[in-house]
mmCIF file of C-alpha atoms and ligand atoms in Angstrom:
data_model
loop_
_atom_site.group_PDB
_atom_site.id
_atom_site.type_symbol
_atom_site.label_atom_id
_atom_site.label_comp_id
_atom_site.label_asym_id
_atom_site.label_seq_id
_atom_site.Cartn_x
_atom_site.Cartn_y
_atom_site.Cartn_z
ATOM 1 C CA UNK Q 1 -39.277 -15.114 -39.600
ATOM 2 C CA UNK Q 2 -36.801 -14.750 -42.484
ATOM 3 C CA UNK Q 3 -34.124 -17.415 -42.894
ATOM 4 C CA UNK Q 4 -30.919 -17.755 -44.882
ATOM 5 C CA UNK Q 5 -32.807 -19.166 -47.917
ATOM 6 C CA UNK Q 6 -35.074 -16.094 -48.029
ATOM 7 C CA UNK Q 7 -32.012 -13.838 -47.995
ATOM 8 C CA UNK Q 8 -30.475 -15.857 -50.848
ATOM 9 C CA UNK Q 9 -33.679 -15.683 -52.912
ATOM 10 C CA UNK Q 10 -34.205 -11.945 -52.364
ATOM 11 C CA UNK Q 11 -30.600 -11.012 -53.055
ATOM 12 C CA UNK Q 12 -30.194 -13.408 -55.996
ATOM 13 C CA UNK Q 13 -27.015 -14.830 -54.440
ATOM 14 C CA UNK Q 14 -26.182 -18.378 -53.389
ATOM 15 C CA UNK Q 15 -26.777 -19.751 -49.885
ATOM 16 C CA UNK Q 16 -23.021 -20.363 -49.682
ATOM 17 C CA UNK Q 17 -22.263 -16.666 -50.248
ATOM 18 C CA UNK Q 18 -24.856 -15.589 -47.690
ATOM 19 C CA UNK Q 19 -23.455 -18.051 -45.165
ATOM 20 C CA UNK Q 20 -19.867 -16.852 -45.786
ATOM 21 C CA UNK Q 21 -21.000 -13.269 -45.191
ATOM 22 C CA UNK Q 22 -23.038 -13.972 -42.039
ATOM 23 C CA UNK Q 23 -20.436 -16.232 -40.448
ATOM 24 C CA UNK Q 24 -17.379 -14.294 -41.740
ATOM 25 C CA UNK Q 25 -15.891 -17.543 -42.988
ATOM 26 C CA UNK Q 26 -14.666 -16.575 -46.440
ATOM 27 C CA UNK Q 27 -14.447 -14.038 -49.253
ATOM 28 C CA UNK Q 28 -17.545 -12.090 -50.285
ATOM 29 C CA UNK Q 29 -17.193 -9.211 -52.747
ATOM 30 C CA UNK Q 30 -17.970 -5.703 -51.526
ATOM 31 C CA UNK Q 31 -20.911 -5.437 -53.896
ATOM 32 C CA UNK Q 32 -22.454 -8.726 -52.698
ATOM 33 C CA UNK Q 33 -21.864 -7.813 -49.059
ATOM 34 C CA UNK Q 34 -23.751 -4.534 -49.519
ATOM 35 C CA UNK Q 35 -26.626 -6.289 -51.282
ATOM 36 C CA UNK Q 36 -26.858 -8.992 -48.572
ATOM 37 C CA UNK Q 37 -26.795 -6.435 -45.761
ATOM 38 C CA UNK Q 38 -29.560 -4.452 -47.462
ATOM 39 C CA UNK Q 39 -31.794 -7.545 -47.743
ATOM 40 C CA UNK Q 40 -30.965 -8.510 -44.135
ATOM 41 C CA UNK Q 41 -32.125 -5.066 -42.999
ATOM 42 C CA UNK Q 42 -35.260 -5.107 -45.146
ATOM 43 C CA UNK Q 43 -36.272 -8.586 -44.011
ATOM 44 C CA UNK Q 44 -35.307 -7.932 -40.409
ATOM 45 C CA UNK Q 45 -33.239 -11.133 -40.367
ATOM 46 C CA UNK Q 46 -31.531 -12.262 -37.130
ATOM 47 C CA UNK Q 47 -29.102 -15.158 -37.365
ATOM 48 C CA UNK Q 48 -29.986 -18.261 -35.363
ATOM 49 C CA UNK Q 49 -27.218 -18.190 -32.746
ATOM 50 C CA UNK Q 50 -27.468 -21.869 -31.967
ATOM 51 C CA UNK Q 51 -27.227 -22.938 -35.597
ATOM 52 C CA UNK Q 52 -24.361 -20.506 -35.989
ATOM 53 C CA UNK Q 53 -22.582 -22.076 -33.017
ATOM 54 C CA UNK Q 54 -22.969 -25.516 -34.534
ATOM 55 C CA UNK Q 55 -21.491 -24.202 -37.763
ATOM 56 C CA UNK Q 56 -18.472 -22.261 -36.568
ATOM 57 C CA UNK Q 57 -18.213 -23.329 -32.885
ATOM 58 C CA UNK Q 58 -18.339 -19.735 -31.605
ATOM 59 C CA UNK Q 59 -21.498 -19.662 -29.555
ATOM 60 C CA UNK Q 60 -20.651 -16.412 -27.729
ATOM 61 C CA UNK Q 61 -21.974 -18.093 -24.595
ATOM 62 C CA UNK Q 62 -20.126 -18.527 -21.291
ATOM 63 C CA UNK Q 63 -21.518 -20.918 -18.684
ATOM 64 C CA UNK Q 64 -21.553 -19.875 -15.039
ATOM 65 C CA UNK Q 65 -22.045 -22.717 -12.592
ATOM 66 C CA UNK Q 66 -22.674 -21.343 -9.114
ATOM 67 C CA UNK Q 67 -23.411 -23.078 -5.808
ATOM 68 C CA UNK Q 68 -26.102 -20.599 -4.760
ATOM 69 C CA UNK Q 69 -28.236 -17.814 -6.134
ATOM 70 C CA UNK Q 70 -29.781 -16.963 -2.762
ATOM 71 C CA UNK Q 71 -26.533 -15.932 -1.112
ATOM 72 C CA UNK Q 72 -26.158 -12.206 -1.989
ATOM 73 C CA UNK Q 73 -22.427 -12.625 -2.573
ATOM 74 C CA UNK Q 74 -23.000 -15.077 -5.416
ATOM 75 C CA UNK Q 75 -25.887 -13.134 -6.964
ATOM 76 C CA UNK Q 76 -23.685 -10.022 -6.942
ATOM 77 C CA UNK Q 77 -20.806 -11.981 -8.471
ATOM 78 C CA UNK Q 78 -23.086 -13.415 -11.193
ATOM 79 C CA UNK Q 79 -24.310 -9.901 -12.021
ATOM 80 C CA UNK Q 80 -20.751 -8.595 -12.387
ATOM 81 C CA UNK Q 81 -19.806 -11.536 -14.630
ATOM 82 C CA UNK Q 82 -22.870 -10.884 -16.755
ATOM 83 C CA UNK Q 83 -21.985 -7.186 -17.189
ATOM 84 C CA UNK Q 84 -18.329 -7.805 -17.982
ATOM 85 C CA UNK Q 85 -19.096 -10.592 -20.439
ATOM 86 C CA UNK Q 86 -21.823 -8.573 -22.138
ATOM 87 C CA UNK Q 87 -19.212 -5.868 -22.809
ATOM 88 C CA UNK Q 88 -17.235 -8.533 -24.668
ATOM 89 C CA UNK Q 89 -20.306 -9.526 -26.724
ATOM 90 C CA UNK Q 90 -21.085 -12.674 -24.732
ATOM 91 C CA UNK Q 91 -24.206 -13.915 -22.991
ATOM 92 C CA UNK Q 92 -24.247 -16.215 -19.984
ATOM 93 C CA UNK Q 93 -26.098 -19.361 -19.059
ATOM 94 C CA UNK Q 94 -26.340 -19.420 -15.283
ATOM 95 C CA UNK Q 95 -26.705 -22.761 -13.496
ATOM 96 C CA UNK Q 96 -27.435 -23.206 -9.798
ATOM 97 C CA UNK Q 97 -25.986 -26.341 -8.146
ATOM 98 C CA UNK Q 98 -26.841 -25.880 -4.469
ATOM 99 C CA UNK Q 99 -23.535 -27.686 -3.838
ATOM 100 C CA UNK Q 100 -24.974 -30.898 -5.261
ATOM 101 C CA UNK Q 101 -22.583 -33.041 -7.346
ATOM 102 C CA UNK Q 102 -25.472 -34.378 -9.408
ATOM 103 C CA UNK Q 103 -26.763 -30.906 -10.260
ATOM 104 C CA UNK Q 104 -23.244 -29.777 -11.104
ATOM 105 C CA UNK Q 105 -22.672 -32.718 -13.472
ATOM 106 C CA UNK Q 106 -26.058 -32.098 -15.120
ATOM 107 C CA UNK Q 107 -25.175 -28.418 -15.539
ATOM 108 C CA UNK Q 108 -21.842 -29.276 -17.173
ATOM 109 C CA UNK Q 109 -23.573 -31.659 -19.607
ATOM 110 C CA UNK Q 110 -26.168 -29.016 -20.443
ATOM 111 C CA UNK Q 111 -23.488 -26.392 -21.089
ATOM 112 C CA UNK Q 112 -21.634 -28.794 -23.376
ATOM 113 C CA UNK Q 113 -24.859 -29.186 -25.362
ATOM 114 C CA UNK Q 114 -25.069 -25.422 -25.794
ATOM 115 C CA UNK Q 115 -21.451 -25.398 -27.023
ATOM 116 C CA UNK Q 116 -20.447 -22.731 -24.555
ATOM 117 C CA UNK Q 117 -17.011 -21.302 -25.277
ATOM 118 C CA UNK Q 118 -15.975 -21.441 -21.639
ATOM 119 C CA UNK Q 119 -17.153 -22.190 -18.124
ATOM 120 C CA UNK Q 120 -16.617 -20.462 -14.789
ATOM 121 C CA UNK Q 121 -17.260 -22.973 -12.082
ATOM 122 C CA UNK Q 122 -17.869 -21.811 -8.499
ATOM 123 C CA UNK Q 123 -17.089 -23.994 -5.459
ATOM 124 C CA UNK Q 124 -17.045 -27.238 -7.454
ATOM 125 C CA UNK Q 125 -17.952 -30.520 -5.780
ATOM 126 C CA UNK Q 126 -16.865 -32.570 -8.819
ATOM 127 C CA UNK Q 127 -13.118 -32.244 -8.882
ATOM 128 C CA UNK Q 128 -12.404 -35.705 -10.338
ATOM 129 C CA UNK Q 129 -14.826 -35.368 -13.201
ATOM 130 C CA UNK Q 130 -13.515 -32.022 -14.407
ATOM 131 C CA UNK Q 131 -10.656 -33.604 -16.380
ATOM 132 C CA UNK Q 132 -13.194 -35.076 -18.758
ATOM 133 C CA UNK Q 133 -14.908 -31.764 -19.586
ATOM 134 C CA UNK Q 134 -13.097 -30.632 -22.643
ATOM 135 C CA UNK Q 135 -14.084 -26.941 -22.461
ATOM 136 C CA UNK Q 136 -11.919 -23.993 -21.307
ATOM 137 C CA UNK Q 137 -12.659 -23.593 -17.626
ATOM 138 C CA UNK Q 138 -11.801 -21.530 -14.545
ATOM 139 C CA UNK Q 139 -12.519 -22.907 -11.119
ATOM 140 C CA UNK Q 140 -13.468 -20.336 -8.491
ATOM 141 C CA UNK Q 141 -12.685 -21.384 -4.907
ATOM 142 C CA UNK Q 142 -11.824 -25.059 -5.569
ATOM 143 C CA UNK Q 143 -8.359 -26.278 -6.433
ATOM 144 C CA UNK Q 144 -8.232 -29.315 -8.672
ATOM 145 C CA UNK Q 145 -5.143 -31.397 -8.003
ATOM 146 C CA UNK Q 146 -3.134 -33.148 -10.756
ATOM 147 C CA UNK Q 147 -5.087 -31.212 -13.246
ATOM 148 C CA UNK Q 148 -4.640 -28.276 -15.518
ATOM 149 C CA UNK Q 149 -7.636 -26.297 -14.361
ATOM 150 C CA UNK Q 150 -6.791 -22.753 -13.306
ATOM 151 C CA UNK Q 151 -8.118 -21.609 -9.942
ATOM 152 C CA UNK Q 152 -9.045 -18.107 -8.840
ATOM 153 C CA UNK Q 153 -9.889 -17.392 -5.232
ATOM 154 C CA UNK Q 154 -9.752 -14.706 -2.574
ATOM 155 C CA UNK Q 155 -6.776 -15.230 -0.276
ATOM 156 C CA UNK Q 156 -8.965 -16.876 2.326
ATOM 157 C CA UNK Q 157 -6.163 -17.921 4.679
ATOM 158 C CA UNK Q 158 -4.831 -14.370 4.932
ATOM 159 C CA UNK Q 159 -8.406 -13.082 5.186
ATOM 160 C CA UNK Q 160 -8.929 -15.297 8.236
ATOM 161 C CA UNK Q 161 -5.737 -13.905 9.795
ATOM 162 C CA UNK Q 162 -6.896 -10.336 9.045
ATOM 163 C CA UNK Q 163 -10.171 -11.100 10.819
ATOM 164 C CA UNK Q 164 -8.289 -12.146 13.953
ATOM 165 C CA UNK Q 165 -5.952 -9.139 13.831
ATOM 166 C CA UNK Q 166 -8.864 -6.734 13.520
ATOM 167 C CA UNK Q 167 -10.803 -8.206 16.461
ATOM 168 C CA UNK Q 168 -7.597 -8.377 18.531
ATOM 169 C CA UNK Q 169 -6.860 -4.720 17.801
ATOM 170 C CA UNK Q 170 -10.385 -3.892 18.972
ATOM 171 C CA UNK Q 171 -9.561 -5.513 22.327
ATOM 172 C CA UNK Q 172 -11.363 -8.853 21.848
ATOM 173 C CA UNK Q 173 -9.767 -11.839 23.623
ATOM 174 C CA UNK Q 174 -12.711 -14.225 24.176
ATOM 175 C CA UNK Q 175 -13.273 -15.203 20.601
ATOM 176 C CA UNK Q 176 -15.811 -17.344 18.813
ATOM 177 C CA UNK Q 177 -15.577 -18.449 15.187
ATOM 178 C CA UNK Q 178 -18.646 -19.583 13.262
ATOM 179 C CA UNK Q 179 -17.003 -21.976 10.834
ATOM 180 C CA UNK Q 180 -18.370 -22.914 7.413
ATOM 181 C CA UNK Q 181 -18.465 -26.443 6.012
ATOM 182 C CA UNK Q 182 -15.136 -28.303 5.963
ATOM 183 C CA UNK Q 183 -15.858 -29.405 2.397
ATOM 184 C CA UNK Q 184 -15.647 -25.750 1.228
ATOM 185 C CA UNK Q 185 -11.966 -24.961 0.725
ATOM 186 C CA UNK Q 186 -12.623 -21.256 1.184
ATOM 187 C CA UNK Q 187 -14.247 -21.495 4.602
ATOM 188 C CA UNK Q 188 -11.746 -24.111 5.780
ATOM 189 C CA UNK Q 189 -8.882 -21.732 4.912
ATOM 190 C CA UNK Q 190 -10.585 -18.771 6.639
ATOM 191 C CA UNK Q 191 -10.835 -20.917 9.759
ATOM 192 C CA UNK Q 192 -7.174 -22.016 9.577
ATOM 193 C CA UNK Q 193 -5.947 -18.455 9.031
ATOM 194 C CA UNK Q 194 -8.008 -17.186 11.958
ATOM 195 C CA UNK Q 195 -6.939 -19.969 14.357
ATOM 196 C CA UNK Q 196 -3.234 -19.852 13.415
ATOM 197 C CA UNK Q 197 -3.115 -16.066 13.927
ATOM 198 C CA UNK Q 198 -4.962 -16.370 17.270
ATOM 199 C CA UNK Q 199 -2.715 -19.203 18.490
ATOM 200 C CA UNK Q 200 0.365 -17.084 17.798
ATOM 201 C CA UNK Q 201 -1.013 -14.626 20.355
ATOM 202 C CA UNK Q 202 -1.811 -17.443 22.793
ATOM 203 C CA UNK Q 203 -5.586 -17.227 22.181
ATOM 204 C CA UNK Q 204 -7.742 -20.310 21.584
ATOM 205 C CA UNK Q 205 -11.038 -19.295 19.949
ATOM 206 C CA UNK Q 206 -14.073 -21.507 20.370
ATOM 207 C CA UNK Q 207 -15.589 -22.910 17.202
ATOM 208 C CA UNK Q 208 -19.169 -23.567 16.130
ATOM 209 C CA UNK Q 209 -19.476 -25.640 12.953
ATOM 210 C CA UNK Q 210 -22.163 -25.001 10.371
ATOM 211 C CA UNK Q 211 -22.504 -27.829 7.849
ATOM 212 C CA UNK Q 212 -24.148 -25.635 5.247
ATOM 213 C CA UNK Q 213 -24.291 -22.088 4.025
ATOM 214 C CA UNK Q 214 -27.255 -22.971 1.899
ATOM 215 C CA UNK Q 215 -29.845 -23.141 4.664
ATOM 216 C CA UNK Q 216 -29.169 -19.476 5.330
ATOM 217 C CA UNK Q 217 -32.724 -18.309 5.511
ATOM 218 C CA UNK Q 218 -33.564 -21.168 7.848
ATOM 219 C CA UNK Q 219 -33.905 -19.441 11.210
ATOM 220 C CA UNK Q 220 -34.754 -22.717 12.994
ATOM 221 C CA UNK Q 221 -31.525 -24.362 11.863
ATOM 222 C CA UNK Q 222 -29.375 -21.376 12.833
ATOM 223 C CA UNK Q 223 -31.062 -20.833 16.212
ATOM 224 C CA UNK Q 224 -31.063 -24.572 16.881
ATOM 225 C CA UNK Q 225 -27.260 -24.587 16.611
ATOM 226 C CA UNK Q 226 -26.626 -21.303 18.460
ATOM 227 C CA UNK Q 227 -28.976 -22.067 21.367
ATOM 228 C CA UNK Q 228 -26.439 -24.647 22.603
ATOM 229 C CA UNK Q 229 -23.964 -21.874 23.446
ATOM 230 C CA UNK Q 230 -23.897 -18.963 25.874
ATOM 231 C CA UNK Q 231 -23.084 -15.935 23.717
ATOM 232 C CA UNK Q 232 -22.405 -13.812 26.803
ATOM 233 C CA UNK Q 233 -19.084 -15.669 27.208
ATOM 234 C CA UNK Q 234 -17.584 -14.002 24.131
ATOM 235 C CA UNK Q 235 -16.436 -10.503 23.253
ATOM 236 C CA UNK Q 236 -15.717 -11.050 19.538
ATOM 237 C CA UNK Q 237 -17.239 -13.244 16.814
ATOM 238 C CA UNK Q 238 -15.863 -13.931 13.345
ATOM 239 C CA UNK Q 239 -18.443 -15.500 11.019
ATOM 240 C CA UNK Q 240 -17.387 -17.280 7.810
ATOM 241 C CA UNK Q 241 -19.602 -15.186 5.512
ATOM 242 C CA UNK Q 242 -21.822 -12.097 5.567
ATOM 243 C CA UNK Q 243 -25.183 -13.753 5.180
ATOM 244 C CA UNK Q 244 -24.595 -15.979 8.215
ATOM 245 C CA UNK Q 245 -23.167 -12.944 10.083
ATOM 246 C CA UNK Q 246 -26.488 -11.195 9.341
ATOM 247 C CA UNK Q 247 -28.322 -14.121 10.950
ATOM 248 C CA UNK Q 248 -25.919 -13.888 13.887
ATOM 249 C CA UNK Q 249 -26.689 -10.196 14.307
ATOM 250 C CA UNK Q 250 -30.426 -10.923 14.270
ATOM 251 C CA UNK Q 251 -29.883 -13.662 16.874
ATOM 252 C CA UNK Q 252 -27.822 -11.400 19.178
ATOM 253 C CA UNK Q 253 -30.439 -8.625 18.884
ATOM 254 C CA UNK Q 254 -33.162 -11.065 19.884
ATOM 255 C CA UNK Q 255 -31.081 -12.130 22.921
ATOM 256 C CA UNK Q 256 -30.563 -8.434 23.745
ATOM 257 C CA UNK Q 257 -26.808 -8.724 23.463
ATOM 258 C CA UNK Q 258 -25.522 -5.375 22.184
ATOM 259 C CA UNK Q 259 -23.295 -5.174 19.110
ATOM 260 C CA UNK Q 260 -20.608 -3.781 19.226
ATOM 261 C CA UNK Q 261 -20.780 -2.824 22.933
ATOM 262 C CA UNK Q 262 -21.037 -6.384 24.391
ATOM 263 C CA UNK Q 263 -19.751 -8.342 21.391
ATOM 264 C CA UNK Q 264 -17.944 -7.254 18.237
ATOM 265 C CA UNK Q 265 -19.089 -9.023 15.070
ATOM 266 C CA UNK Q 266 -17.195 -9.514 11.819
ATOM 267 C CA UNK Q 267 -18.324 -11.147 8.565
ATOM 268 C CA UNK Q 268 -16.562 -12.163 5.350
ATOM 269 C CA UNK Q 269 -17.414 -11.125 1.729
ATOM 270 C CA UNK Q 270 -18.368 -7.425 1.848
ATOM 271 C CA UNK Q 271 -21.608 -8.121 0.040
ATOM 272 C CA UNK Q 272 -24.162 -5.330 -0.337
ATOM 273 C CA UNK Q 273 -26.168 -6.474 2.697
ATOM 274 C CA UNK Q 274 -23.423 -5.163 5.060
ATOM 275 C CA UNK Q 275 -24.701 -1.621 4.567
ATOM 276 C CA UNK Q 276 -28.352 -2.627 4.954
ATOM 277 C CA UNK Q 277 -27.941 -4.034 8.459
ATOM 278 C CA UNK Q 278 -28.198 -2.092 11.671
ATOM 279 C CA UNK Q 279 -25.572 -1.687 12.999
ATOM 280 C CA UNK Q 280 -23.761 -1.873 9.655
ATOM 281 C CA UNK Q 281 -21.606 -5.002 9.381
ATOM 282 C CA UNK Q 282 -17.798 -4.871 9.458
ATOM 283 C CA UNK Q 283 -16.320 -7.548 7.230
ATOM 284 C CA UNK Q 284 -13.359 -8.904 5.303
ATOM 285 C CA UNK Q 285 -13.753 -7.960 1.665
ATOM 286 C CA UNK Q 286 -13.445 -10.463 -1.161
ATOM 287 C CA UNK Q 287 -12.746 -7.951 -3.959
ATOM 288 C CA UNK Q 288 -15.539 -9.137 -6.173
ATOM 289 C CA UNK Q 289 -14.723 -7.034 -9.259
ATOM 290 C CA UNK Q 290 -11.049 -8.027 -9.278
ATOM 291 C CA UNK Q 291 -12.096 -11.662 -8.846
ATOM 292 C CA UNK Q 292 -14.513 -11.507 -11.786
ATOM 293 C CA UNK Q 293 -12.036 -9.604 -13.972
ATOM 294 C CA UNK Q 294 -9.242 -12.081 -13.244
ATOM 295 C CA UNK Q 295 -11.502 -15.098 -13.976
ATOM 296 C CA UNK Q 296 -12.559 -13.609 -17.310
ATOM 297 C CA UNK Q 297 -9.054 -12.539 -18.301
ATOM 298 C CA UNK Q 298 -7.697 -16.043 -17.625
ATOM 299 C CA UNK Q 299 -10.658 -17.785 -19.245
ATOM 300 C CA UNK Q 300 -10.164 -15.853 -22.482
ATOM 301 C CA UNK Q 301 -6.449 -16.593 -22.480
ATOM 302 C CA UNK Q 302 -7.359 -20.280 -22.430
ATOM 303 C CA UNK Q 303 -10.075 -19.830 -25.064
ATOM 304 C CA UNK Q 304 -7.488 -18.073 -27.265
ATOM 305 C CA UNK Q 305 -5.192 -21.070 -26.884
ATOM 306 C CA UNK Q 306 -2.579 -19.337 -24.704
ATOM 307 C CA UNK Q 307 -0.697 -21.269 -22.046
ATOM 308 C CA UNK Q 308 -1.436 -20.036 -18.505
ATOM 309 C CA UNK Q 309 1.549 -21.111 -16.404
ATOM 310 C CA UNK Q 310 0.390 -19.996 -12.978
ATOM 311 C CA UNK Q 311 -2.329 -22.382 -11.843
ATOM 312 C CA UNK Q 312 -3.491 -20.758 -8.605
ATOM 313 C CA UNK Q 313 -4.458 -17.078 -8.509
ATOM 314 C CA UNK Q 314 -5.088 -15.491 -5.112
ATOM 315 C CA UNK Q 315 -6.766 -12.102 -4.767
ATOM 316 C CA UNK Q 316 -5.888 -10.058 -1.681
ATOM 317 C CA UNK Q 317 -8.613 -9.405 0.883
ATOM 318 C CA UNK Q 318 -8.903 -6.390 3.210
ATOM 319 C CA UNK Q 319 -10.771 -5.324 6.304
ATOM 320 C CA UNK Q 320 -13.776 -3.034 5.844
ATOM 321 C CA UNK Q 321 -14.651 -1.536 9.163
ATOM 322 C CA UNK Q 322 -18.259 -0.490 9.733
ATOM 323 C CA UNK Q 323 -20.296 -0.326 12.936
ATOM 324 C CA UNK Q 324 -20.240 -3.875 14.357
ATOM 325 C CA UNK Q 325 -16.598 -3.617 15.426
HETATM 326 O O1 LIG A 401 -17.719 -20.399 -0.339
HETATM 327 C C1 LIG A 401 -17.639 -19.252 0.445
HETATM 328 C C2 LIG A 401 -18.600 -19.346 1.618
HETATM 329 O O2 LIG A 401 -19.493 -18.282 1.511
HETATM 330 C C3 LIG A 401 -18.082 -18.024 -0.325
HETATM 331 O O3 LIG A 401 -17.007 -17.258 -0.804
HETATM 332 C C4 LIG A 401 -18.924 -17.278 0.660
HETATM 333 O O4 LIG A 401 -18.126 -16.421 1.463
HETATM 334 C C5 LIG A 401 -19.996 -16.487 -0.012
HETATM 335 O O5 LIG A 401 -20.852 -15.928 0.938
#
């Protein structure tokens, strides 16, 4: 594979001139530029991106640190980030933390080593350590107090209230909420929004706590929790995300409880699986494209050295009615 020395030898120019041309770091005459480009084409030379990053600290890499790649919402979000960043000439390094602090810290160290230009961090479990990471960063779904890190999130509290209003409008009064882990700000806020809106109407929903959204494919865990409750008591269920709502639908089918006739069921996310289920899942949409666009827009403002004054950015959710309500 040709390297910068080969280009210098073939073109009869100095390594310094070739380097200035390749890295756009200084003057190169038009004649030399043409000659260098011709040799580059002939020798099929591709610059070593890593070496280039070390030289001019523009790696053209953005790190994505996500809590899950199994959950369809996060795989969809990662795909959108990848497309949008590719349009800007960037590649991604995608790290999976499974909500583990250790894996998250390892991922951040690794990304530093690759000299990424910025990081988008999903559902961080390492709030205190983030101050020390000296790389432009956007936190998705986790606020970092006393810190300058910008947060982007769906408006989860309002989304929770919208979930209640929708089920209430559909005539549900005996409500159950499947609540996500308390350590996830997003699911905690969905719960609070749902309960506050219900209490205003004098309704006290029952709550079932799930301590993970990672064990999603684990039927034994899900059924083990749900078997302690009599689902026939309820007429409406709000589940903290779509993938767990899909498990809930499977569970109700197995118990021969009809959705939406006996119980209405509502998820949260609007991930692609909603349309694959039968009946098709009604849900609260986290507008995934707007979320990704806002994260990228803010990240590049920080990369470009601009001051972002607003620290917390909330993206409005909305109800998407399908067949389960
Ligand atoms: O962190 C929350 C919980 O699950 C996230 O936004 C999700 O809704 C994705 O499914």
